[in-house]
Amino acid sequence: MAADAAAQGAPEVDWDALRARAIEVMGRAYAPYSRFPVGVAGVVDDGRVVVGCNVENAAYGVALCAECGMVSELVATGGGRLVAVSCVGRDGEPLMPCGRCRQLLWEHGGADCLLLTPEGVLPMSAVLPQAFGPDNLSIAAPPA
């Protein structure tokens, strides 16, 4: 699938290096409750690489997924659009982001953002089909 994405004009992505960054940051995760560290790394449209790891909390519902940290770094370091993302679990293998995080990736990468999944590289349009996003709000917004 990675070759298909490249053939469609997608950016050249060094998936091995991106996954290595995700594995590296996974080692910094704070996961004392689940014992399931997660790391994520994303390429930004200006070439930066942003990373994140999960940060759990004794009040389970307020834990932060790795993608939350990555998106926070994206915004805090100047914004831009994600073009490629690799998320890994404790075994270092590709991990599918949860639903909330898929929404974050859609918001900050859009339909064409590439995601390394357990089934290969997929665009977000395949990972989150018929997604709800900013365009839906601008269409539904009443005139000013």
C-alpha atoms as an extended CHARMM CRD file, in Angstrom:
* protein
*
       144  EXT
         1         1  MET       CA              0.0000000000        0.0000000000        0.0000000000  PROA      1               0.0000000000
         2         2  ALA       CA              2.8920000000        2.3830000000        0.6270000000  PROA      2               0.0000000000
         3         3  ALA       CA              3.8280000000        2.1580000000       -3.0450000000  PROA      3               0.0000000000
         4         4  ASP       CA              0.2310000000        2.9800000000       -4.0260000000  PROA      4               0.0000000000
         5         5  ALA       CA              0.2830000000        6.0830000000       -1.8340000000  PROA      5               0.0000000000
         6         6  ALA       CA              3.6050000000        7.2250000000       -3.3120000000  PROA      6               0.0000000000
         7         7  ALA       CA              2.2830000000        6.7040000000       -6.8210000000  PROA      7               0.0000000000
         8         8  GLN       CA             -0.6550000000        9.0020000000       -6.0520000000  PROA      8               0.0000000000
         9         9  GLY       CA              1.6190000000       11.9670000000       -5.3340000000  PROA      9               0.0000000000
        10        10  ALA       CA              1.9090000000       11.4350000000       -1.5690000000  PROA      10              0.0000000000
        11        11  PRO       CA              5.0840000000       12.7010000000        0.1100000000  PROA      11              0.0000000000
        12        12  GLU       CA              8.1470000000       10.4390000000        0.3470000000  PROA      12              0.0000000000
        13        13  VAL       CA              8.2060000000        9.1860000000        3.9010000000  PROA      13              0.0000000000
        14        14  ASP       CA             10.9870000000        7.2570000000        5.6010000000  PROA      14              0.0000000000
        15        15  TRP       CA              8.5930000000        4.9800000000        7.4810000000  PROA      15              0.0000000000
        16        16  ASP       CA             11.4080000000        3.0900000000        9.2270000000  PROA      16              0.0000000000
        17        17  ALA       CA             12.8560000000        6.3190000000       10.6530000000  PROA      17              0.0000000000
        18        18  LEU       CA              9.4060000000        7.6020000000       11.6330000000  PROA      18              0.0000000000
        19        19  ARG       CA              8.5730000000        4.3330000000       13.3870000000  PROA      19              0.0000000000
        20        20  ALA       CA             11.9630000000        4.4500000000       15.1420000000  PROA      20              0.0000000000
        21        21  ARG       CA             11.1170000000        7.9170000000       16.5220000000  PROA      21              0.0000000000
        22        22  ALA       CA              7.7530000000        6.5800000000       17.7360000000  PROA      22              0.0000000000
        23        23  ILE       CA              9.4790000000        3.6540000000       19.4510000000  PROA      23              0.0000000000
        24        24  GLU       CA             12.0080000000        6.0220000000       21.0360000000  PROA      24              0.0000000000
        25        25  VAL       CA              9.3670000000        8.3200000000       22.5170000000  PROA      25              0.0000000000
        26        26  MET       CA              7.2910000000        5.3200000000       23.6100000000  PROA      26              0.0000000000
        27        27  GLY       CA             10.1290000000        4.6330000000       26.0510000000  PROA      27              0.0000000000
        28        28  ARG       CA              9.2090000000        7.8800000000       27.8280000000  PROA      28              0.0000000000
        29        29  ALA       CA              5.5000000000        7.0610000000       28.2160000000  PROA      29              0.0000000000
        30        30  TYR       CA              3.9390000000        7.2760000000       31.6610000000  PROA      30              0.0000000000
        31        31  ALA       CA              1.7380000000        4.1660000000       31.7770000000  PROA      31              0.0000000000
        32        32  PRO       CA              1.8400000000        2.7650000000       35.3330000000  PROA      32              0.0000000000
        33        33  TYR       CA             -1.8090000000        1.6560000000       35.2780000000  PROA      33              0.0000000000
        34        34  SER       CA             -2.2800000000       -0.0270000000       31.9150000000  PROA      34              0.0000000000
        35        35  ARG       CA              1.3970000000       -0.8850000000       31.4750000000  PROA      35              0.0000000000
        36        36  PHE       CA              0.7540000000       -0.2430000000       27.7830000000  PROA      36              0.0000000000
        37        37  PRO       CA              3.1400000000        2.4760000000       26.5750000000  PROA      37              0.0000000000
        38        38  VAL       CA              2.3560000000        4.0950000000       23.2480000000  PROA      38              0.0000000000
        39        39  GLY       CA              4.5350000000        6.3400000000       21.1050000000  PROA      39              0.0000000000
        40        40  VAL       CA              3.7130000000        8.3250000000       18.0060000000  PROA      40              0.0000000000
        41        41  ALA       CA              5.6870000000       10.3920000000       15.5170000000  PROA      41              0.0000000000
        42        42  GLY       CA              4.4060000000       12.5380000000       12.6950000000  PROA      42              0.0000000000
        43        43  VAL       CA              5.9170000000       14.3720000000        9.7580000000  PROA      43              0.0000000000
        44        44  VAL       CA              4.6750000000       17.9420000000        9.3470000000  PROA      44              0.0000000000
        45        45  ASP       CA              4.2400000000       19.6060000000        5.9560000000  PROA      45              0.0000000000
        46        46  ASP       CA              7.3160000000       21.7890000000        6.6510000000  PROA      46              0.0000000000
        47        47  GLY       CA              9.5050000000       18.7250000000        7.3300000000  PROA      47              0.0000000000
        48        48  ARG       CA              9.4990000000       18.8350000000       11.1450000000  PROA      48              0.0000000000
        49        49  VAL       CA              8.8930000000       15.6290000000       13.0650000000  PROA      49              0.0000000000
        50        50  VAL       CA              6.6440000000       15.9060000000       16.1080000000  PROA      50              0.0000000000
        51        51  VAL       CA              6.2520000000       13.1780000000       18.7260000000  PROA      51              0.0000000000
        52        52  GLY       CA              4.0830000000       12.1690000000       21.6540000000  PROA      52              0.0000000000
        53        53  CYS       CA              3.6420000000        9.4200000000       24.2340000000  PROA      53              0.0000000000
        54        54  ASN       CA              0.7230000000        8.4350000000       26.3950000000  PROA      54              0.0000000000
        55        55  VAL       CA              0.4640000000        9.9390000000       29.8760000000  PROA      55              0.0000000000
        56        56  GLU       CA             -1.8780000000        8.1300000000       32.2280000000  PROA      56              0.0000000000
        57        57  ASN       CA             -3.5070000000        9.4220000000       35.3810000000  PROA      57              0.0000000000
        58        58  ALA       CA             -4.9640000000        7.7510000000       38.4730000000  PROA      58              0.0000000000
        59        59  ALA       CA             -8.3270000000        9.1420000000       37.3140000000  PROA      59              0.0000000000
        60        60  TYR       CA             -8.3280000000        6.8760000000       34.2470000000  PROA      60              0.0000000000
        61        61  GLY       CA            -10.6750000000        8.9860000000       32.1430000000  PROA      61              0.0000000000
        62        62  VAL       CA             -8.2910000000       11.9310000000       32.0090000000  PROA      62              0.0000000000
        63        63  ALA       CA             -5.3560000000       10.0090000000       30.5760000000  PROA      63              0.0000000000
        64        64  LEU       CA             -3.7460000000       11.5110000000       27.4890000000  PROA      64              0.0000000000
        65        65  CYS       CA             -3.1780000000        9.4030000000       24.4110000000  PROA      65              0.0000000000
        66        66  ALA       CA              0.1580000000        9.6940000000       22.6160000000  PROA      66              0.0000000000
        67        67  GLU       CA             -1.5100000000       11.4430000000       19.6810000000  PROA      67              0.0000000000
        68        68  CYS       CA             -2.7300000000       14.2010000000       22.0380000000  PROA      68              0.0000000000
        69        69  GLY       CA              0.8630000000       14.9350000000       22.9850000000  PROA      69              0.0000000000
        70        70  MET       CA              1.9950000000       14.8820000000       19.3720000000  PROA      70              0.0000000000
        71        71  VAL       CA             -0.7300000000       17.3070000000       18.2950000000  PROA      71              0.0000000000
        72        72  SER       CA              0.1150000000       19.5550000000       21.2550000000  PROA      72              0.0000000000
        73        73  GLU       CA              3.7470000000       19.6450000000       20.1050000000  PROA      73              0.0000000000
        74        74  LEU       CA              2.5840000000       20.3540000000       16.5440000000  PROA      74              0.0000000000
        75        75  VAL       CA              0.5530000000       23.3720000000       17.6530000000  PROA      75              0.0000000000
        76        76  ALA       CA              3.1070000000       24.5850000000       20.2210000000  PROA      76              0.0000000000
        77        77  THR       CA              5.9510000000       24.5570000000       17.6790000000  PROA      77              0.0000000000
        78        78  GLY       CA              4.2340000000       26.5280000000       14.9500000000  PROA      78              0.0000000000
        79        79  GLY       CA              1.3350000000       24.4650000000       13.6430000000  PROA      79              0.0000000000
        80        80  GLY       CA              1.1480000000       23.1200000000       10.1290000000  PROA      80              0.0000000000
        81        81  ARG       CA             -0.4110000000       19.9620000000        8.7520000000  PROA      81              0.0000000000
        82        82  LEU       CA              0.5050000000       16.3740000000        9.4960000000  PROA      82              0.0000000000
        83        83  VAL       CA              1.3880000000       14.4670000000        6.3320000000  PROA      83              0.0000000000
        84        84  ALA       CA              2.4340000000       11.0920000000        7.7960000000  PROA      84              0.0000000000
        85        85  VAL       CA              2.0430000000        9.4240000000       11.1930000000  PROA      85              0.0000000000
        86        86  SER       CA              3.3860000000        6.2640000000       12.8250000000  PROA      86              0.0000000000
        87        87  CYS       CA              1.8680000000        5.0360000000       16.0910000000  PROA      87              0.0000000000
        88        88  VAL       CA              3.3340000000        2.0370000000       17.9420000000  PROA      88              0.0000000000
        89        89  GLY       CA              2.3950000000       -0.0840000000       20.9330000000  PROA      89              0.0000000000
        90        90  ARG       CA              4.6790000000       -1.6930000000       23.5010000000  PROA      90              0.0000000000
        91        91  ASP       CA              5.9490000000       -4.2710000000       20.9840000000  PROA      91              0.0000000000
        92        92  GLY       CA              7.0520000000       -1.5310000000       18.5750000000  PROA      92              0.0000000000
        93        93  GLU       CA              4.5750000000       -2.6570000000       15.9340000000  PROA      93              0.0000000000
        94        94  PRO       CA              2.0880000000       -0.3220000000       14.2240000000  PROA      94              0.0000000000
        95        95  LEU       CA             -0.9580000000        0.3960000000       16.3550000000  PROA      95              0.0000000000
        96        96  MET       CA             -4.2990000000        1.7610000000       15.1460000000  PROA      96              0.0000000000
        97        97  PRO       CA             -5.1730000000        4.9690000000       17.0090000000  PROA      97              0.0000000000
        98        98  CYS       CA             -8.3840000000        5.0360000000       19.0270000000  PROA      98              0.0000000000
        99        99  GLY       CA            -11.4320000000        6.8790000000       17.7010000000  PROA      99              0.0000000000
       100       100  ARG       CA            -10.6920000000       10.1230000000       19.5390000000  PROA      100             0.0000000000
       101       101  CYS       CA             -7.1720000000       10.1440000000       18.1600000000  PROA      101             0.0000000000
       102       102  ARG       CA             -8.3120000000        9.3860000000       14.6300000000  PROA      102             0.0000000000
       103       103  GLN       CA            -10.4010000000       12.5410000000       14.9310000000  PROA      103             0.0000000000
       104       104  LEU       CA             -7.3230000000       14.5010000000       16.0820000000  PROA      104             0.0000000000
       105       105  LEU       CA             -5.3260000000       13.1960000000       13.1170000000  PROA      105             0.0000000000
       106       106  TRP       CA             -8.1490000000       14.1610000000       10.7560000000  PROA      106             0.0000000000
       107       107  GLU       CA             -8.3160000000       17.6740000000       12.2120000000  PROA      107             0.0000000000
       108       108  HSD       CA             -4.5670000000       18.2550000000       11.9080000000  PROA      108             0.0000000000
       109       109  GLY       CA             -3.7630000000       16.1920000000        8.8220000000  PROA      109             0.0000000000
       110       110  GLY       CA             -6.9470000000       15.7830000000        6.8280000000  PROA      110             0.0000000000
       111       111  ALA       CA             -8.0410000000       13.1400000000        4.3810000000  PROA      111             0.0000000000
       112       112  ASP       CA             -4.6330000000       12.7740000000        2.7040000000  PROA      112             0.0000000000
       113       113  CYS       CA             -2.5420000000       12.3530000000        5.8610000000  PROA      113             0.0000000000
       114       114  LEU       CA             -0.8990000000        8.9180000000        5.7080000000  PROA      114             0.0000000000
       115       115  LEU       CA             -1.0190000000        6.5500000000        8.6740000000  PROA      115             0.0000000000
       116       116  LEU       CA              1.1210000000        3.4410000000        9.1520000000  PROA      116             0.0000000000
       117       117  THR       CA             -1.4480000000        0.8580000000       10.3210000000  PROA      117             0.0000000000
       118       118  PRO       CA             -1.2270000000       -2.8680000000       11.0740000000  PROA      118             0.0000000000
       119       119  GLU       CA             -2.5260000000       -3.3410000000        7.5000000000  PROA      119             0.0000000000
       120       120  GLY       CA              0.0140000000       -0.9960000000        5.8940000000  PROA      120             0.0000000000
       121       121  VAL       CA              0.0250000000        2.6780000000        4.9760000000  PROA      121             0.0000000000
       122       122  LEU       CA             -3.4700000000        4.1320000000        4.5930000000  PROA      122             0.0000000000
       123       123  PRO       CA             -4.7450000000        7.6630000000        4.0360000000  PROA      123             0.0000000000
       124       124  MET       CA             -6.9310000000        9.0530000000        6.8000000000  PROA      124             0.0000000000
       125       125  SER       CA             -9.8590000000        8.9950000000        4.3560000000  PROA      125             0.0000000000
       126       126  ALA       CA             -9.6990000000        5.1810000000        4.6150000000  PROA      126             0.0000000000
       127       127  VAL       CA             -9.0240000000        5.1350000000        8.3650000000  PROA      127             0.0000000000
       128       128  LEU       CA            -11.8670000000        7.5180000000        9.2080000000  PROA      128             0.0000000000
       129       129  PRO       CA            -14.3320000000        7.3820000000        6.3080000000  PROA      129             0.0000000000
       130       130  GLN       CA            -17.0710000000        9.9980000000        6.1710000000  PROA      130             0.0000000000
       131       131  ALA       CA            -15.2570000000       11.9730000000        8.8610000000  PROA      131             0.0000000000
       132       132  PHE       CA            -16.7230000000       14.9740000000       10.6190000000  PROA      132             0.0000000000
       133       133  GLY       CA            -14.3710000000       17.9370000000       10.5630000000  PROA      133             0.0000000000
       134       134  PRO       CA            -13.9700000000       21.7050000000       10.3500000000  PROA      134             0.0000000000
       135       135  ASP       CA            -15.6160000000       21.8410000000        6.9270000000  PROA      135             0.0000000000
       136       136  ASN       CA            -18.8180000000       20.4780000000        8.4170000000  PROA      136             0.0000000000
       137       137  LEU       CA            -18.9090000000       23.3180000000       10.9360000000  PROA      137             0.0000000000
       138       138  SER       CA            -18.3170000000       26.0580000000        8.3640000000  PROA      138             0.0000000000
       139       139  ILE       CA            -21.0890000000       24.6550000000        6.1710000000  PROA      139             0.0000000000
       140       140  ALA       CA            -23.5260000000       24.4670000000        9.0840000000  PROA      140             0.0000000000
       141       141  ALA       CA            -22.5810000000       27.8240000000       10.5990000000  PROA      141             0.0000000000
       142       142  PRO       CA            -25.2450000000       30.5250000000       10.2520000000  PROA      142             0.0000000000
       143       143  PRO       CA            -24.2460000000       33.6500000000        8.3410000000  PROA      143             0.0000000000
       144       144  ALA       CA            -22.5970000000       36.3120000000       10.4830000000  PROA      144             0.0000000000
